[in-house]
mmCIF file of C-alpha atoms in Angstrom:
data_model
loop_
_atom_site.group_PDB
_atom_site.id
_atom_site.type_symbol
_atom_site.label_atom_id
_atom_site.label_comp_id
_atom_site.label_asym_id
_atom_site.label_seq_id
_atom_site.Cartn_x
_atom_site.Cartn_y
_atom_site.Cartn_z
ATOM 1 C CA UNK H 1 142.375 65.256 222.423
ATOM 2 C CA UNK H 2 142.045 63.374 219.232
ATOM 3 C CA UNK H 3 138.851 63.207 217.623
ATOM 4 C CA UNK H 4 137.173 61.190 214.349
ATOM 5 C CA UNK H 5 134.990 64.569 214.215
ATOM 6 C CA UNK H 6 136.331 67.618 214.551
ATOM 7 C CA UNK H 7 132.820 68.926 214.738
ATOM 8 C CA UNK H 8 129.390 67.703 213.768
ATOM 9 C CA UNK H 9 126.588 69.544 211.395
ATOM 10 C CA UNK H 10 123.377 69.987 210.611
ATOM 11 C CA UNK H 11 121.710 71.833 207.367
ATOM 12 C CA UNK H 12 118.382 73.814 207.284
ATOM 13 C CA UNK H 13 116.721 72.045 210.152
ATOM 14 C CA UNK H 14 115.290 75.096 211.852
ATOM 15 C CA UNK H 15 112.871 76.787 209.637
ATOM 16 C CA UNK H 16 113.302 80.767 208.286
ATOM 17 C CA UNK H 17 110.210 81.496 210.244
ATOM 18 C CA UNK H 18 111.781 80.487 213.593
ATOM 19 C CA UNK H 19 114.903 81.994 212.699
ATOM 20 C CA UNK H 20 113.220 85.285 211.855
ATOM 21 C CA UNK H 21 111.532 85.415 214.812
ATOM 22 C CA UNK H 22 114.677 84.728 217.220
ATOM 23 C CA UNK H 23 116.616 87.540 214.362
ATOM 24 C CA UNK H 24 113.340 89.413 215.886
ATOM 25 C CA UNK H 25 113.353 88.576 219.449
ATOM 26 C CA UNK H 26 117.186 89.669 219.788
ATOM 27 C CA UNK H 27 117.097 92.969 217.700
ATOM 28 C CA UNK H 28 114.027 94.439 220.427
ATOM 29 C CA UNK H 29 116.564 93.230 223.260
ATOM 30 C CA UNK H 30 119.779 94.697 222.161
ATOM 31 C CA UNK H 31 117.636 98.213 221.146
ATOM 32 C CA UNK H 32 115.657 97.842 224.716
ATOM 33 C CA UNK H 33 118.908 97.233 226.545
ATOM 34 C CA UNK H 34 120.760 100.342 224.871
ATOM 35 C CA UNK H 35 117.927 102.924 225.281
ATOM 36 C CA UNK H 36 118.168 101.795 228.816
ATOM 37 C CA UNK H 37 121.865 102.459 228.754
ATOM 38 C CA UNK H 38 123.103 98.938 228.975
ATOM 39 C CA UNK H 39 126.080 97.675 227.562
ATOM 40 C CA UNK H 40 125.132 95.057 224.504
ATOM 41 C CA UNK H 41 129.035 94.525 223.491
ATOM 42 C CA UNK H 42 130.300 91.263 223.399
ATOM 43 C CA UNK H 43 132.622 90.062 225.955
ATOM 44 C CA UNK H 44 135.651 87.866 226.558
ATOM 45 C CA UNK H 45 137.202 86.043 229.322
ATOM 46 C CA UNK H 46 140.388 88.565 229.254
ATOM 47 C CA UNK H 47 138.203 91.555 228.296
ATOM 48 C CA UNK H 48 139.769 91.490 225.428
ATOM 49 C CA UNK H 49 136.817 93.078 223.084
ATOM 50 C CA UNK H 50 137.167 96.530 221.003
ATOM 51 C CA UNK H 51 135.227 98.672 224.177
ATOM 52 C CA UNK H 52 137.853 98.107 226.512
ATOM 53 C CA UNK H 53 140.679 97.899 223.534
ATOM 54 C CA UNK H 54 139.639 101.125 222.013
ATOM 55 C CA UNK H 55 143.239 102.358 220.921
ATOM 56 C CA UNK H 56 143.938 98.704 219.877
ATOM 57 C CA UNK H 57 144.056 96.984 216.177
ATOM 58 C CA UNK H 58 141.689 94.530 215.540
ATOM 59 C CA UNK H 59 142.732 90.937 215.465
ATOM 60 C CA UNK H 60 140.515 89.448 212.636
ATOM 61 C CA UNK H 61 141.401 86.381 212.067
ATOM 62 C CA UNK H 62 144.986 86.396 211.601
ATOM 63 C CA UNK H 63 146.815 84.421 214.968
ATOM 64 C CA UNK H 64 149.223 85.884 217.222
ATOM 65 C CA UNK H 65 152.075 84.367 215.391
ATOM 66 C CA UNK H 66 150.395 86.241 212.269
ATOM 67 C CA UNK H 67 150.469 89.786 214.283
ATOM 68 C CA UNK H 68 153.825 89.586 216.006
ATOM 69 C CA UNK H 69 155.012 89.334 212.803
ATOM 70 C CA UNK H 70 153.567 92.408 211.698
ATOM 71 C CA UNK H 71 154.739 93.990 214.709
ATOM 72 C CA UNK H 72 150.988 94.180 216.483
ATOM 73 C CA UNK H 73 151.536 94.124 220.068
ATOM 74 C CA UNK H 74 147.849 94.985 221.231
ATOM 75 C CA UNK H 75 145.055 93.852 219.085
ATOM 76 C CA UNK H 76 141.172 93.189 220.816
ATOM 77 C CA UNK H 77 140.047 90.038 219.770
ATOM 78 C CA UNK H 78 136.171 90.644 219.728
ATOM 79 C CA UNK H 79 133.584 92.836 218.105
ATOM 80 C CA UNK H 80 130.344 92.201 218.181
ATOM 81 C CA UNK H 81 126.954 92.736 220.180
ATOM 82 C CA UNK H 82 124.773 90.096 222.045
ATOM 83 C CA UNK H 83 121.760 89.587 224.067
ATOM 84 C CA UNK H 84 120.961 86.184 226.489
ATOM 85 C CA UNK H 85 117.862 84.242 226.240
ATOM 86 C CA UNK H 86 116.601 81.829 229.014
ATOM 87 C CA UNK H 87 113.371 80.903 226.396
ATOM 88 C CA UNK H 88 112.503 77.341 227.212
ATOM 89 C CA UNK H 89 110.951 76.967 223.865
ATOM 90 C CA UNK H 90 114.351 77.930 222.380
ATOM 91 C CA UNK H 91 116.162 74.928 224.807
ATOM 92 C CA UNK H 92 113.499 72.089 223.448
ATOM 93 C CA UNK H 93 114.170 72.917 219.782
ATOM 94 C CA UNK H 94 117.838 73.079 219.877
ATOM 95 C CA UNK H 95 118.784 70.530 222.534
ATOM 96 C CA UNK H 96 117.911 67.430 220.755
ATOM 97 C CA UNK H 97 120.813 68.648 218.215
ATOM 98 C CA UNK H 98 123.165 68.909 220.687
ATOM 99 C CA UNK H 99 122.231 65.232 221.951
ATOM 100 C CA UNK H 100 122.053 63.736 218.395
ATOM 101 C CA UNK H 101 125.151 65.456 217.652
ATOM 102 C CA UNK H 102 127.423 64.479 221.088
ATOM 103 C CA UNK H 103 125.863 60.700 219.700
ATOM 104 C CA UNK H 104 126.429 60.889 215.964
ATOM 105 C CA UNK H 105 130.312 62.029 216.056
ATOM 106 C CA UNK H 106 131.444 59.417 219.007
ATOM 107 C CA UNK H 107 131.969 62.020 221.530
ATOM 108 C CA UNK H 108 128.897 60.743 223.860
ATOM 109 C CA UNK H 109 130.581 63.413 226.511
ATOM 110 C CA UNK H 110 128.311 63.704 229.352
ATOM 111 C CA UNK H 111 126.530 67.123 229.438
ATOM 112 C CA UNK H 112 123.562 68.221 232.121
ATOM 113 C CA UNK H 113 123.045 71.693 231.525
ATOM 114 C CA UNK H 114 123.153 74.700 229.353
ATOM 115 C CA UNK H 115 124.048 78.194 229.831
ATOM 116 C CA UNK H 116 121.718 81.031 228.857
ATOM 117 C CA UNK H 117 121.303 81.509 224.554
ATOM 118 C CA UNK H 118 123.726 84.254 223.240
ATOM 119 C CA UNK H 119 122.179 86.009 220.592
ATOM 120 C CA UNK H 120 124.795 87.768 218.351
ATOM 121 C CA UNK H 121 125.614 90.406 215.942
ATOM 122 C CA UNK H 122 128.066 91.373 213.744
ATOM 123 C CA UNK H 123 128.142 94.150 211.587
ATOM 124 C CA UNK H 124 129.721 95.262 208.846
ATOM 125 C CA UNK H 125 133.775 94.905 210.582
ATOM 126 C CA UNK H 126 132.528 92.766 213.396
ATOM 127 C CA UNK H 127 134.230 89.217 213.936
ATOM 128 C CA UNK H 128 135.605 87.289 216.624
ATOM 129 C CA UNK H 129 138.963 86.050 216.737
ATOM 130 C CA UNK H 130 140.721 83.245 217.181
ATOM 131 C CA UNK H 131 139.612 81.837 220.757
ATOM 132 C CA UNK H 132 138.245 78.649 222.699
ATOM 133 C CA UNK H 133 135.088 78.909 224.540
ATOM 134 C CA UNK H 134 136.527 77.567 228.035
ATOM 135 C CA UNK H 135 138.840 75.034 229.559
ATOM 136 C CA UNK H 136 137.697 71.316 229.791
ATOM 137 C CA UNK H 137 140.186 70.468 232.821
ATOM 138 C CA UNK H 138 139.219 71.069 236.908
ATOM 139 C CA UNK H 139 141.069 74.155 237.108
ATOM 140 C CA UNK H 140 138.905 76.221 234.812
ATOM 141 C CA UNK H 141 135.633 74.890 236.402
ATOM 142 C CA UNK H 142 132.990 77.648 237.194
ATOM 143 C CA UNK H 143 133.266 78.810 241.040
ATOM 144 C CA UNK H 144 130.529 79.823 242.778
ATOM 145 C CA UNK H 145 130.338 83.095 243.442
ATOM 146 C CA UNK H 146 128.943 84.886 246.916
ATOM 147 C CA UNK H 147 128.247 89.236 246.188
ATOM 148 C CA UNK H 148 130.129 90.674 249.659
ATOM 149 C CA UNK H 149 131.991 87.716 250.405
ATOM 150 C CA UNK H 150 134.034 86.580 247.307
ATOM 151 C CA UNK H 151 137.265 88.990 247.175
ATOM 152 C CA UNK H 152 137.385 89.538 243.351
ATOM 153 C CA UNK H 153 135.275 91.914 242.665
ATOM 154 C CA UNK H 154 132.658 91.956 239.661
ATOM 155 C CA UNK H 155 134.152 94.330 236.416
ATOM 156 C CA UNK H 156 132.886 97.666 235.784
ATOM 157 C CA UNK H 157 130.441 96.393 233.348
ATOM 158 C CA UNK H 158 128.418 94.034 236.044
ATOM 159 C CA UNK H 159 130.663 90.986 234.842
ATOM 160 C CA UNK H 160 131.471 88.335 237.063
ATOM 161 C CA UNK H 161 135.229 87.446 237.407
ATOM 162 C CA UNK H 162 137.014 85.024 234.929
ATOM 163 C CA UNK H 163 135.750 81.229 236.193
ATOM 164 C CA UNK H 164 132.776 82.359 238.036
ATOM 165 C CA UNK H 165 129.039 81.718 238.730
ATOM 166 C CA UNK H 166 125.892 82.213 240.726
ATOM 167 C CA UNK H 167 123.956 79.443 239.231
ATOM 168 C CA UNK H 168 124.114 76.643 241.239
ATOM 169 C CA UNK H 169 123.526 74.688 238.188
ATOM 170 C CA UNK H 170 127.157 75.536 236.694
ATOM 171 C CA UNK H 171 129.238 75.316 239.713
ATOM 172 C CA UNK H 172 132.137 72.760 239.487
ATOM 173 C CA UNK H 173 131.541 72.516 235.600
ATOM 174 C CA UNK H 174 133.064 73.388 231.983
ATOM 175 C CA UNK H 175 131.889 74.137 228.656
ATOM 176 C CA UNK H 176 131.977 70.950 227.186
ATOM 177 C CA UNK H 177 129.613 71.170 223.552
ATOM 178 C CA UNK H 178 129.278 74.365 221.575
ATOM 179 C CA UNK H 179 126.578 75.297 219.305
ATOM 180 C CA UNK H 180 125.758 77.182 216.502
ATOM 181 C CA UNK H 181 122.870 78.203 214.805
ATOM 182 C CA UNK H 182 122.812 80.289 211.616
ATOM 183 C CA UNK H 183 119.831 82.354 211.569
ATOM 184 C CA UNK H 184 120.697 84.402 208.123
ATOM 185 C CA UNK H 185 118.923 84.185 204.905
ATOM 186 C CA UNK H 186 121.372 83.474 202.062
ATOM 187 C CA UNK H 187 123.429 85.848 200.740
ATOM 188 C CA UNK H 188 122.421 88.585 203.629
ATOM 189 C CA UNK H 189 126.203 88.959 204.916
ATOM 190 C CA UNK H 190 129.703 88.115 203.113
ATOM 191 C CA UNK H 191 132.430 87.625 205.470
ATOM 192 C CA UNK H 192 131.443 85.706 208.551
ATOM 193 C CA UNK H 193 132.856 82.313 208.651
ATOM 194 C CA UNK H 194 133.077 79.944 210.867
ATOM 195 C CA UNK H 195 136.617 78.867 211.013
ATOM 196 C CA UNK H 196 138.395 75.926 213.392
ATOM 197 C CA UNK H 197 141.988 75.882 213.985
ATOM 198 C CA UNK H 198 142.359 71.818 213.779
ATOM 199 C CA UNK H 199 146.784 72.257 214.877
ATOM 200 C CA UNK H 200 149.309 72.381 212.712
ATOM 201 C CA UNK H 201 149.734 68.292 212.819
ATOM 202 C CA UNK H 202 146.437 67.648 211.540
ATOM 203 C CA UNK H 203 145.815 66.012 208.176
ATOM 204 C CA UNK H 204 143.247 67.467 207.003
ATOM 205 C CA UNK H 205 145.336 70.982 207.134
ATOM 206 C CA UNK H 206 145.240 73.072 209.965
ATOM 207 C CA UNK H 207 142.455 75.599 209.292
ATOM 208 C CA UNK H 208 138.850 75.274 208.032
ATOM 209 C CA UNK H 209 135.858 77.022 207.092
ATOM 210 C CA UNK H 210 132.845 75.882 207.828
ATOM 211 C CA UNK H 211 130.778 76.451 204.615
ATOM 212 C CA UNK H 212 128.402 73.701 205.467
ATOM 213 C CA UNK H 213 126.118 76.175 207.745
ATOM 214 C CA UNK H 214 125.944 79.173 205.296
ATOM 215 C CA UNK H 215 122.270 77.851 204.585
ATOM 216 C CA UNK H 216 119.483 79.285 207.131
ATOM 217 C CA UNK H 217 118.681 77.232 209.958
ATOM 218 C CA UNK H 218 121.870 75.412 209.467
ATOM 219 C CA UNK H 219 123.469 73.803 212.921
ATOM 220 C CA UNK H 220 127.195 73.149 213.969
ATOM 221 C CA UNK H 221 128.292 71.468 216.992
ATOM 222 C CA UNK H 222 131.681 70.793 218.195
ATOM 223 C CA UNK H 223 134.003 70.296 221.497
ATOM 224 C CA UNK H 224 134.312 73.635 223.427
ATOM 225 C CA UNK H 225 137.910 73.090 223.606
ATOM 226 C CA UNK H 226 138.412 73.421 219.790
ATOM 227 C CA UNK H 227 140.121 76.773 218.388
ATOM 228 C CA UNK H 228 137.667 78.893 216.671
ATOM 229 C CA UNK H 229 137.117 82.007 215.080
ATOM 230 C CA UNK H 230 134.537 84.049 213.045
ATOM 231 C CA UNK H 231 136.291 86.235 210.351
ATOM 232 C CA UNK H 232 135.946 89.741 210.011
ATOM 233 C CA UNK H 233 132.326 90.650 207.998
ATOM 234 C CA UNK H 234 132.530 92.126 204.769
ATOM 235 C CA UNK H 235 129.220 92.964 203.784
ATOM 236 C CA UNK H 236 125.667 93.032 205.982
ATOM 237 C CA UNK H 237 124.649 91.512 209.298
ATOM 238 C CA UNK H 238 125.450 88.644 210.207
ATOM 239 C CA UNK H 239 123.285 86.655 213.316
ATOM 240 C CA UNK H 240 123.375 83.628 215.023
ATOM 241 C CA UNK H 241 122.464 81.911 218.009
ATOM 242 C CA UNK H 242 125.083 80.586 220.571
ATOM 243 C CA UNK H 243 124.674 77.854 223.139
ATOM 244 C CA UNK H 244 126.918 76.090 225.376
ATOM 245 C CA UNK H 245 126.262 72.885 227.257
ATOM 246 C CA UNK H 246 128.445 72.027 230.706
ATOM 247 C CA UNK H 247 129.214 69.009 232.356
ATOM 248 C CA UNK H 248 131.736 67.414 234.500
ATOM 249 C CA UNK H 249 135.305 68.332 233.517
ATOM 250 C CA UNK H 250 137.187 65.624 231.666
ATOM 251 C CA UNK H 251 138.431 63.065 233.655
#
């Protein structure tokens, strides 16, 4: 799909205090979730982060092109750790930036709902490599699924199979608008871009960094469909707040 924006931003509109306190909010939930021996690692649709990939290099941000190359057959593609909100407070401050956004670019893609918040971090070495966040066509809209009666079976870690759901809400739908929300103070992490993968056609060159959200409370929104990665961190934490909205695949 050809688009007039590649992605749409927005800089400093949510205020260091409420970005502290969802920095705050997520740091108790990841330490509550691992003293009660849950797993806070971020996951991928081919389980393809460093826990299950522990003998594995990591992928950074170079492309698979980039490690065939270098003769890397096995690389994970994710480190990180997360935690889901469900906050409706959180939903009414960042939803009229997805709306104004899905307006402002010329997308106007229809959109009804929005998965849980994923709170992430990423340490020093942490990244997430090159990657979309979900198909836009019918095939790779969410199934429902029934505990007992669907035959795939959830993964060891309590995931549900690739293309599944139990939300009625998300059933027969696809990631349609990413967002994200930079919740660092300046100059707290190096490292840690945003980067889009526009193809090797495009005319504006084929990869980008997003510097325009390095500012707290900075927001980006852009098409679910579009390659992205975040490079490898260099230096600090790095944490930001994830959202996806879901609609009707593309028709």
């Amino acid at each position: 799909m050809q688009l007039t924006n590649n992605y749409y931003w927005f800089k400093s509109v949510i205020d260091p205090d409420t970005c502290q306190r969802i920095i705050n909010l997520g740091k108790y939930k990841i330490e509550q979730q691992k003293q009660c021996g849950e797993s806070v690692e971020g996951t991928t649709f081919g389980d393809g982060e460093k826990g299950q990939m522990t003998e594995a290099t990591a992928q950074g941000e170079k492309t698979k092109s980039q490690l065939a190359k270098e003769g890397v057959d096995k690389a994970y593609i994710r480190d990180s750790e997360v935690t889901w909100f469900n906050d409706s407070w959180m939903y009414d401050l960042i939803h009229p930036w997805v709306e104004e956004a899905n307006k402002s670019a010329g997308w106007n893609f229809q959109w009804d709902f929005s998965e849980s918040f994923q709170f992430t971090v990423y340490r020093p070495g942490g990244f997430y490599g090159w990657h979309r966040d979900g198909m836009s066509d019918h095939i790779g809209a969410y199934k429902r699924y029934i505990y007992g009666v669907t035959p795939e079976q959830p993964k060891a870690n309590g995931k549900l199979p690739h293309h599944y759901a139990v939300n009625p809400k998300m059933i027969g739908k696809v990631r349609k608008i990413s967002l994200t929300l930079n919740l660092n103070a300046p100059g707290e992490y190096e490292g840690g871009d945003l980067k889009f993968d526009f193809g090797e056609h495009s005319e504006t060159g084929q990869f980008h960094t997003c510097e325009e959200i390095r500012p707290q409370g900075s927001v980006i929104v852009f098409p679910s469909f579009m390659p992205h990665c975040v490079t490898p961190v260099t230096q600090g934490v790095r944490y930001s707040l994830v959202l996806w909205s879901l609609g009707e695949p593309f028709k």
